[in-house]
Amino acid sequence: MKRVLFDVAALIARVATGVIFVAHGWQKWQSGLGATTQGFREMGIPTPELAAGYATVVETVGGIFLILGLLVRPVALLLLINMLGAIMFVHGTKGVMVGEGGWELTGALGALSLLFLALGVAGSAWTPSSARSSAGVPSGVRPRRS
């Protein structure tokens, strides 16, 4: 029973996080790389062209990969780097609350990315990778079967 609960919780967390990343990446994609770059430039982000391209692709494609449960650890690392950059260059000095431009959302998404990186929840139940891996979770953190 504990294993099922772990798999369901991992699935929900991974899919919800993936949807949020896709929404933010798609918003950048819809605005266009030029507009996203200009916005990054105005926020003082170094190398805004590179940063805008990275954020747009990593959030959109990485979010899709999280939803599908594919390459979760490498994708989580890329998303974590993205969120650390957002905190360091934009949100970190504006307090916690997202309504004031704070790091609340980027911190939560970064923490989830770190968790996915640490646990490797790629193969949780009901994903394409579950056929290739028993759980994708190190044995030390796998819940015991009841």
CSV table of N, CA and C in Angstrom, one decimal:
chain,number,residue,atom,x,y,z
A,1,MET,N,0.8,-1.2,0.0
A,1,MET,CA,0.0,0.0,0.0
A,1,MET,C,0.9,1.3,0.0
A,2,LYS,N,2.0,1.2,0.8
A,2,LYS,CA,2.8,2.4,0.8
A,2,LYS,C,3.4,2.7,-0.5
A,3,ARG,N,3.8,1.6,-1.2
A,3,ARG,CA,4.4,1.8,-2.6
A,3,ARG,C,3.4,2.5,-3.5
A,4,VAL,N,2.2,2.1,-3.5
A,4,VAL,CA,1.1,2.7,-4.3
A,4,VAL,C,1.0,4.2,-4.0
A,5,LEU,N,1.0,4.5,-2.7
A,5,LEU,CA,0.8,5.9,-2.3
A,5,LEU,C,2.0,6.7,-2.8
A,6,PHE,N,3.2,6.1,-2.6
A,6,PHE,CA,4.4,6.8,-3.1
A,6,PHE,C,4.3,7.1,-4.6
A,7,ASP,N,4.0,6.0,-5.4
A,7,ASP,CA,3.9,6.2,-6.8
A,7,ASP,C,2.8,7.2,-7.3
A,8,VAL,N,1.7,7.2,-6.6
A,8,VAL,CA,0.6,8.2,-6.9
A,8,VAL,C,1.0,9.6,-6.6
A,9,ALA,N,1.7,9.7,-5.4
A,9,ALA,CA,2.1,11.1,-5.0
A,9,ALA,C,3.2,11.6,-6.0
A,10,ALA,N,4.1,10.7,-6.3
A,10,ALA,CA,5.2,11.1,-7.3
A,10,ALA,C,4.6,11.5,-8.6
A,11,LEU,N,3.6,10.7,-9.1
A,11,LEU,CA,3.0,11.0,-10.4
A,11,LEU,C,2.3,12.3,-10.3
A,12,ILE,N,1.5,12.6,-9.3
A,12,ILE,CA,0.8,13.8,-9.2
A,12,ILE,C,1.8,15.0,-9.1
A,13,ALA,N,2.8,14.9,-8.3
A,13,ALA,CA,3.8,16.0,-8.2
A,13,ALA,C,4.5,16.2,-9.5
A,14,ARG,N,4.9,15.2,-10.2
A,14,ARG,CA,5.6,15.3,-11.4
A,14,ARG,C,4.8,15.9,-12.5
A,15,VAL,N,3.5,15.5,-12.6
A,15,VAL,CA,2.6,16.0,-13.7
A,15,VAL,C,2.3,17.5,-13.4
A,16,ALA,N,1.9,17.8,-12.1
A,16,ALA,CA,1.5,19.1,-11.8
A,16,ALA,C,2.7,20.1,-12.0
A,17,THR,N,3.9,19.7,-11.6
A,17,THR,CA,5.1,20.5,-11.9
A,17,THR,C,5.3,20.7,-13.3
A,18,GLY,N,5.2,19.6,-14.1
A,18,GLY,CA,5.4,19.7,-15.5
A,18,GLY,C,4.4,20.6,-16.2
A,19,VAL,N,3.2,20.6,-15.8
A,19,VAL,CA,2.2,21.5,-16.4
A,19,VAL,C,2.5,22.9,-16.1
A,20,ILE,N,3.0,23.2,-14.9
A,20,ILE,CA,3.4,24.6,-14.5
A,20,ILE,C,4.5,25.1,-15.4
A,21,PHE,N,5.5,24.2,-15.6
A,21,PHE,CA,6.7,24.6,-16.4
A,21,PHE,C,6.3,24.8,-17.9
A,22,VAL,N,5.4,23.9,-18.4
A,22,VAL,CA,4.9,24.0,-19.8
A,22,VAL,C,4.2,25.3,-19.9
A,23,ALA,N,3.3,25.7,-19.0
A,23,ALA,CA,2.6,26.9,-19.1
A,23,ALA,C,3.5,28.1,-19.1
A,24,HIS,N,4.5,28.1,-18.3
A,24,HIS,CA,5.5,29.3,-18.3
A,24,HIS,C,6.4,29.3,-19.6
A,25,GLY,N,6.8,28.1,-20.0
A,25,GLY,CA,7.6,28.1,-21.2
A,25,GLY,C,6.8,28.4,-22.4
A,26,TRP,N,5.5,28.0,-22.5
A,26,TRP,CA,4.6,28.3,-23.6
A,26,TRP,C,4.3,29.8,-23.7
A,27,GLN,N,4.2,30.4,-22.5
A,27,GLN,CA,4.0,31.9,-22.4
A,27,GLN,C,5.2,32.6,-23.1
A,28,LYS,N,6.4,32.1,-22.8
A,28,LYS,CA,7.6,32.7,-23.4
A,28,LYS,C,7.6,32.5,-24.9
A,29,TRP,N,7.2,31.3,-25.3
A,29,TRP,CA,7.2,30.9,-26.7
A,29,TRP,C,6.2,31.7,-27.5
A,30,GLN,N,5.1,31.9,-26.9
A,30,GLN,CA,4.0,32.8,-27.5
A,30,GLN,C,4.4,34.2,-27.6
A,31,SER,N,5.1,34.7,-26.7
A,31,SER,CA,5.6,36.1,-26.7
A,31,SER,C,6.7,36.3,-27.8
A,32,GLY,N,7.4,35.2,-28.1
A,32,GLY,CA,8.5,35.3,-29.0
A,32,GLY,C,9.8,35.5,-28.3
A,33,LEU,N,10.8,34.9,-28.9
A,33,LEU,CA,12.1,35.0,-28.4
A,33,LEU,C,12.6,36.4,-28.2
A,34,GLY,N,12.3,37.3,-29.2
A,34,GLY,CA,12.7,38.7,-29.1
A,34,GLY,C,12.1,39.4,-27.9
A,35,ALA,N,10.8,39.2,-27.7
A,35,ALA,CA,10.2,39.9,-26.6
A,35,ALA,C,10.7,39.3,-25.2
A,36,THR,N,10.8,38.0,-25.2
A,36,THR,CA,11.4,37.3,-24.0
A,36,THR,C,12.8,37.8,-23.7
A,37,THR,N,13.6,37.9,-24.7
A,37,THR,CA,15.0,38.4,-24.5
A,37,THR,C,14.9,39.9,-24.0
A,38,GLN,N,14.1,40.7,-24.6
A,38,GLN,CA,14.0,42.1,-24.2
A,38,GLN,C,13.5,42.2,-22.7
A,39,GLY,N,12.6,41.3,-22.3
A,39,GLY,CA,12.1,41.3,-20.9
A,39,GLY,C,13.3,40.9,-20.0
A,40,PHE,N,14.0,39.9,-20.4
A,40,PHE,CA,15.2,39.4,-19.6
A,40,PHE,C,16.2,40.5,-19.5
A,41,ARG,N,16.4,41.2,-20.6
A,41,ARG,CA,17.4,42.4,-20.6
A,41,ARG,C,17.0,43.4,-19.6
A,42,GLU,N,15.7,43.8,-19.6
A,42,GLU,CA,15.2,44.8,-18.7
A,42,GLU,C,15.2,44.4,-17.3
A,43,MET,N,15.2,43.1,-17.0
A,43,MET,CA,15.3,42.6,-15.6
A,43,MET,C,16.8,42.5,-15.2
A,44,GLY,N,17.7,42.7,-16.1
A,44,GLY,CA,19.1,42.7,-15.8
A,44,GLY,C,19.7,41.3,-15.8
A,45,ILE,N,19.1,40.4,-16.5
A,45,ILE,CA,19.7,39.0,-16.6
A,45,ILE,C,20.9,39.0,-17.6
A,46,PRO,N,22.0,38.5,-17.1
A,46,PRO,CA,23.2,38.4,-18.0
A,46,PRO,C,22.9,37.6,-19.3
A,47,THR,N,23.5,37.9,-20.4
A,47,THR,CA,23.3,37.2,-21.6
A,47,THR,C,21.9,36.9,-21.9
A,48,PRO,N,21.0,37.9,-22.0
A,48,PRO,CA,19.6,37.7,-22.1
A,48,PRO,C,19.2,36.8,-23.3
A,49,GLU,N,19.9,36.9,-24.4
A,49,GLU,CA,19.5,36.1,-25.6
A,49,GLU,C,19.6,34.6,-25.2
A,50,LEU,N,20.8,34.2,-24.6
A,50,LEU,CA,21.0,32.8,-24.2
A,50,LEU,C,20.0,32.4,-23.1
A,51,ALA,N,19.9,33.3,-22.1
A,51,ALA,CA,19.0,32.9,-21.0
A,51,ALA,C,17.5,32.8,-21.5
A,52,ALA,N,17.1,33.6,-22.4
A,52,ALA,CA,15.7,33.5,-22.9
A,52,ALA,C,15.5,32.3,-23.7
A,53,GLY,N,16.4,31.9,-24.5
A,53,GLY,CA,16.3,30.7,-25.3
A,53,GLY,C,16.4,29.5,-24.4
A,54,TYR,N,17.3,29.5,-23.4
A,54,TYR,CA,17.4,28.4,-22.5
A,54,TYR,C,16.1,28.2,-21.7
A,55,ALA,N,15.6,29.3,-21.1
A,55,ALA,CA,14.4,29.2,-20.2
A,55,ALA,C,13.2,28.7,-21.1
A,56,THR,N,13.1,29.3,-22.3
A,56,THR,CA,11.9,28.9,-23.1
A,56,THR,C,11.9,27.4,-23.4
A,57,VAL,N,13.1,26.9,-23.9
A,57,VAL,CA,13.2,25.5,-24.3
A,57,VAL,C,13.1,24.6,-23.1
A,58,VAL,N,13.9,24.9,-22.1
A,58,VAL,CA,13.9,24.0,-20.9
A,58,VAL,C,12.6,23.9,-20.2
A,59,GLU,N,11.9,25.0,-20.1
A,59,GLU,CA,10.6,25.0,-19.4
A,59,GLU,C,9.5,24.3,-20.2
A,60,THR,N,9.5,24.5,-21.5
A,60,THR,CA,8.5,23.9,-22.4
A,60,THR,C,8.8,22.4,-22.6
A,61,VAL,N,10.0,22.1,-23.1
A,61,VAL,CA,10.3,20.7,-23.4
A,61,VAL,C,10.5,19.9,-22.0
A,62,GLY,N,11.2,20.5,-21.1
A,62,GLY,CA,11.4,19.9,-19.8
A,62,GLY,C,10.1,19.6,-19.1
A,63,GLY,N,9.2,20.5,-19.2
A,63,GLY,CA,7.8,20.3,-18.6
A,63,GLY,C,7.1,19.1,-19.2
A,64,ILE,N,7.2,19.0,-20.6
A,64,ILE,CA,6.6,17.9,-21.3
A,64,ILE,C,7.2,16.6,-20.8
A,65,PHE,N,8.6,16.6,-20.7
A,65,PHE,CA,9.3,15.4,-20.3
A,65,PHE,C,8.9,15.0,-18.9
A,66,LEU,N,8.7,16.0,-18.0
A,66,LEU,CA,8.3,15.6,-16.6
A,66,LEU,C,6.9,15.0,-16.6
A,67,ILE,N,6.0,15.6,-17.4
A,67,ILE,CA,4.6,15.0,-17.5
A,67,ILE,C,4.7,13.6,-18.0
A,68,LEU,N,5.5,13.3,-19.0
A,68,LEU,CA,5.6,11.9,-19.5
A,68,LEU,C,6.5,11.0,-18.7
A,69,GLY,N,7.3,11.6,-17.7
A,69,GLY,CA,8.2,10.7,-16.9
A,69,GLY,C,9.4,10.3,-17.7
A,70,LEU,N,9.9,11.1,-18.6
A,70,LEU,CA,11.1,10.8,-19.4
A,70,LEU,C,12.3,11.6,-19.0
A,71,LEU,N,13.4,11.0,-18.8
A,71,LEU,CA,14.7,11.6,-18.5
A,71,LEU,C,14.5,12.6,-17.3
A,72,VAL,N,13.8,12.1,-16.3
A,72,VAL,CA,13.4,13.0,-15.2
A,72,VAL,C,14.6,13.6,-14.5
A,73,ARG,N,15.7,12.8,-14.2
A,73,ARG,CA,16.8,13.4,-13.5
A,73,ARG,C,17.5,14.5,-14.3
A,74,PRO,N,17.9,14.2,-15.5
A,74,PRO,CA,18.6,15.3,-16.3
A,74,PRO,C,17.7,16.5,-16.5
A,75,VAL,N,16.5,16.3,-16.7
A,75,VAL,CA,15.5,17.4,-16.9
A,75,VAL,C,15.4,18.2,-15.6
A,76,ALA,N,15.3,17.5,-14.5
A,76,ALA,CA,15.2,18.2,-13.2
A,76,ALA,C,16.4,19.0,-12.9
A,77,LEU,N,17.6,18.6,-13.3
A,77,LEU,CA,18.8,19.4,-13.1
A,77,LEU,C,18.7,20.6,-14.0
A,78,LEU,N,18.3,20.5,-15.2
A,78,LEU,CA,18.2,21.7,-16.1
A,78,LEU,C,17.2,22.7,-15.6
A,79,LEU,N,16.0,22.2,-15.1
A,79,LEU,CA,15.0,23.0,-14.5
A,79,LEU,C,15.5,23.7,-13.2
A,80,LEU,N,16.2,22.9,-12.4
A,80,LEU,CA,16.8,23.5,-11.1
A,80,LEU,C,17.7,24.7,-11.4
A,81,ILE,N,18.6,24.5,-12.4
A,81,ILE,CA,19.5,25.6,-12.8
A,81,ILE,C,18.7,26.8,-13.3
A,82,ASN,N,17.6,26.5,-14.1
A,82,ASN,CA,16.8,27.6,-14.5
A,82,ASN,C,16.1,28.4,-13.3
A,83,MET,N,15.6,27.7,-12.4
A,83,MET,CA,15.0,28.3,-11.2
A,83,MET,C,16.0,29.0,-10.3
A,84,LEU,N,17.2,28.4,-10.2
A,84,LEU,CA,18.2,29.1,-9.4
A,84,LEU,C,18.6,30.4,-10.1
A,85,GLY,N,18.7,30.5,-11.4
A,85,GLY,CA,19.0,31.7,-12.1
A,85,GLY,C,17.9,32.7,-11.9
A,86,ALA,N,16.6,32.3,-12.0
A,86,ALA,CA,15.5,33.2,-11.8
A,86,ALA,C,15.5,33.8,-10.4
A,87,ILE,N,15.9,33.0,-9.4
A,87,ILE,CA,16.0,33.5,-8.0
A,87,ILE,C,17.1,34.4,-7.9
A,88,MET,N,18.3,34.1,-8.4
A,88,MET,CA,19.5,34.9,-8.2
A,88,MET,C,19.4,36.2,-8.9
A,89,PHE,N,18.9,36.2,-10.2
A,89,PHE,CA,18.9,37.4,-11.0
A,89,PHE,C,17.6,38.3,-10.9
A,90,VAL,N,16.5,37.7,-10.5
A,90,VAL,CA,15.3,38.4,-10.6
A,90,VAL,C,14.5,38.5,-9.2
A,91,HIS,N,14.2,37.3,-8.7
A,91,HIS,CA,13.2,37.2,-7.6
A,91,HIS,C,13.8,37.3,-6.2
A,92,GLY,N,15.1,36.9,-6.0
A,92,GLY,CA,15.7,36.8,-4.7
A,92,GLY,C,15.7,38.0,-3.8
A,93,THR,N,15.7,39.2,-4.4
A,93,THR,CA,15.8,40.4,-3.6
A,93,THR,C,14.4,41.0,-3.3
A,94,LYS,N,13.3,40.4,-3.8
A,94,LYS,CA,12.0,41.0,-3.8
A,94,LYS,C,11.1,40.4,-2.7
A,95,GLY,N,11.7,39.7,-1.8
A,95,GLY,CA,10.9,39.0,-0.7
A,95,GLY,C,10.4,37.7,-1.2
A,96,VAL,N,9.5,37.2,-0.4
A,96,VAL,CA,9.0,35.8,-0.6
A,96,VAL,C,7.7,35.8,-1.6
A,97,MET,N,6.8,36.7,-1.3
A,97,MET,CA,5.5,36.6,-2.0
A,97,MET,C,5.6,36.9,-3.5
A,98,VAL,N,5.0,36.0,-4.3
A,98,VAL,CA,5.0,36.1,-5.7
A,98,VAL,C,4.3,37.3,-6.2
A,99,GLY,N,3.3,37.8,-5.5
A,99,GLY,CA,2.6,39.0,-5.9
A,99,GLY,C,3.4,40.2,-5.9
A,100,GLU,N,4.5,40.2,-5.2
A,100,GLU,CA,5.4,41.3,-5.2
A,100,GLU,C,6.7,41.0,-5.9
A,101,GLY,N,6.7,40.0,-6.8
A,101,GLY,CA,7.8,39.6,-7.6
A,101,GLY,C,8.8,38.7,-6.8
A,102,GLY,N,8.4,38.2,-5.7
A,102,GLY,CA,9.3,37.4,-4.8
A,102,GLY,C,9.6,36.0,-5.4
A,103,TRP,N,10.3,35.2,-4.6
A,103,TRP,CA,10.8,33.9,-5.0
A,103,TRP,C,9.9,32.8,-4.7
A,104,GLU,N,8.7,33.0,-4.2
A,104,GLU,CA,7.8,31.9,-3.8
A,104,GLU,C,7.6,30.8,-4.8
A,105,LEU,N,7.2,31.2,-6.0
A,105,LEU,CA,7.0,30.2,-7.1
A,105,LEU,C,8.3,29.6,-7.6
A,106,THR,N,9.3,30.4,-7.9
A,106,THR,CA,10.6,29.8,-8.3
A,106,THR,C,11.2,29.0,-7.3
A,107,GLY,N,11.1,29.3,-6.0
A,107,GLY,CA,11.6,28.5,-4.9
A,107,GLY,C,10.9,27.2,-4.8
A,108,ALA,N,9.6,27.2,-4.9
A,108,ALA,CA,8.8,25.9,-4.9
A,108,ALA,C,9.2,25.0,-6.1
A,109,LEU,N,9.2,25.6,-7.3
A,109,LEU,CA,9.5,24.8,-8.4
A,109,LEU,C,11.0,24.3,-8.4
A,110,GLY,N,11.9,25.1,-7.9
A,110,GLY,CA,13.3,24.7,-7.7
A,110,GLY,C,13.4,23.6,-6.7
A,111,ALA,N,12.6,23.7,-5.6
A,111,ALA,CA,12.7,22.6,-4.6
A,111,ALA,C,12.1,21.3,-5.1
A,112,LEU,N,11.0,21.4,-5.9
A,112,LEU,CA,10.5,20.2,-6.5
A,112,LEU,C,11.5,19.6,-7.5
A,113,SER,N,12.1,20.4,-8.3
A,113,SER,CA,13.2,19.9,-9.3
A,113,SER,C,14.3,19.2,-8.5
A,114,LEU,N,14.7,19.8,-7.4
A,114,LEU,CA,15.8,19.2,-6.6
A,114,LEU,C,15.3,17.8,-6.1
A,115,LEU,N,14.1,17.8,-5.6
A,115,LEU,CA,13.5,16.5,-5.1
A,115,LEU,C,13.5,15.4,-6.2
A,116,PHE,N,13.0,15.8,-7.4
A,116,PHE,CA,13.0,14.9,-8.6
A,116,PHE,C,14.4,14.4,-8.9
A,117,LEU,N,15.4,15.4,-8.8
A,117,LEU,CA,16.8,15.0,-9.1
A,117,LEU,C,17.3,14.1,-8.1
A,118,ALA,N,17.0,14.3,-6.8
A,118,ALA,CA,17.5,13.4,-5.7
A,118,ALA,C,16.9,12.1,-5.7
A,119,LEU,N,15.6,12.0,-5.9
A,119,LEU,CA,14.9,10.7,-5.8
A,119,LEU,C,14.8,10.0,-7.2
A,120,GLY,N,14.9,10.7,-8.3
A,120,GLY,CA,14.8,10.1,-9.6
A,120,GLY,C,13.4,9.4,-9.8
A,121,VAL,N,12.4,10.1,-9.6
A,121,VAL,CA,11.0,9.5,-9.6
A,121,VAL,C,10.5,9.3,-11.0
A,122,ALA,N,11.5,9.1,-11.9
A,122,ALA,CA,11.1,8.9,-13.4
A,122,ALA,C,10.2,7.7,-13.6
A,123,GLY,N,10.4,6.6,-13.0
A,123,GLY,CA,9.6,5.4,-13.4
A,123,GLY,C,8.5,5.1,-12.5
A,124,SER,N,7.9,6.1,-11.8
A,124,SER,CA,6.8,5.9,-10.9
A,124,SER,C,5.7,5.3,-11.8
A,125,ALA,N,4.8,4.6,-11.1
A,125,ALA,CA,3.7,3.9,-11.8
A,125,ALA,C,3.0,4.8,-12.8
A,126,TRP,N,2.5,4.1,-13.9
A,126,TRP,CA,1.7,4.8,-14.9
A,126,TRP,C,2.5,5.8,-15.8
A,127,THR,N,3.7,5.5,-16.0
A,127,THR,CA,4.5,6.3,-17.0
A,127,THR,C,5.2,5.4,-18.0
A,128,PRO,N,5.5,5.9,-19.2
A,128,PRO,CA,6.2,5.1,-20.2
A,128,PRO,C,7.5,4.4,-19.7
A,129,SER,N,8.2,5.1,-18.7
A,129,SER,CA,9.4,4.5,-18.3
A,129,SER,C,9.2,3.4,-17.2
A,130,SER,N,8.0,3.2,-16.8
A,130,SER,CA,7.8,2.2,-15.7
A,130,SER,C,8.1,0.8,-16.3
A,131,ALA,N,8.0,0.6,-17.6
A,131,ALA,CA,8.3,-0.7,-18.2
A,131,ALA,C,9.8,-1.0,-18.2
A,132,ARG,N,10.6,0.1,-18.1
A,132,ARG,CA,12.0,-0.1,-18.2
A,132,ARG,C,12.7,-0.1,-16.8
A,133,SER,N,12.0,0.4,-15.8
A,133,SER,CA,12.6,0.5,-14.4
A,133,SER,C,11.6,0.2,-13.4
A,134,SER,N,12.0,-0.4,-12.3
A,134,SER,CA,11.0,-0.7,-11.2
A,134,SER,C,10.5,0.5,-10.6
A,135,ALA,N,11.3,1.5,-10.4
A,135,ALA,CA,10.8,2.7,-9.8
A,135,ALA,C,11.6,3.9,-10.1
A,136,GLY,N,12.9,3.7,-10.4
A,136,GLY,CA,13.8,4.8,-10.6
A,136,GLY,C,14.1,5.6,-9.4
A,137,VAL,N,13.9,4.9,-8.2
A,137,VAL,CA,14.1,5.5,-6.9
A,137,VAL,C,15.2,4.7,-6.3
A,138,PRO,N,16.3,5.4,-5.7
A,138,PRO,CA,17.3,4.6,-5.0
A,138,PRO,C,16.7,3.7,-3.9
A,139,SER,N,17.2,2.5,-3.7
A,139,SER,CA,16.6,1.6,-2.8
A,139,SER,C,16.5,2.1,-1.4
A,140,GLY,N,17.4,3.0,-1.0
A,140,GLY,CA,17.3,3.5,0.4
A,140,GLY,C,16.1,4.4,0.6
A,141,VAL,N,15.5,4.9,-0.4
A,141,VAL,CA,14.3,5.8,-0.2
A,141,VAL,C,13.0,5.2,-0.7
A,142,ARG,N,13.1,4.0,-1.2
A,142,ARG,CA,11.9,3.3,-1.7
A,142,ARG,C,11.0,2.9,-0.5
A,143,PRO,N,9.7,3.2,-0.4
A,143,PRO,CA,8.9,2.7,0.7
A,143,PRO,C,8.8,1.2,0.7
A,144,ARG,N,8.8,0.6,1.9
A,144,ARG,CA,8.6,-0.8,2.0
A,144,ARG,C,7.2,-1.2,1.6
A,145,ARG,N,7.1,-2.4,1.1
A,145,ARG,CA,5.8,-3.0,0.8
A,145,ARG,C,5.1,-3.4,2.0
A,146,SER,N,3.8,-3.2,2.1
A,146,SER,CA,3.1,-3.6,3.3
A,146,SER,C,2.9,-5.1,3.3
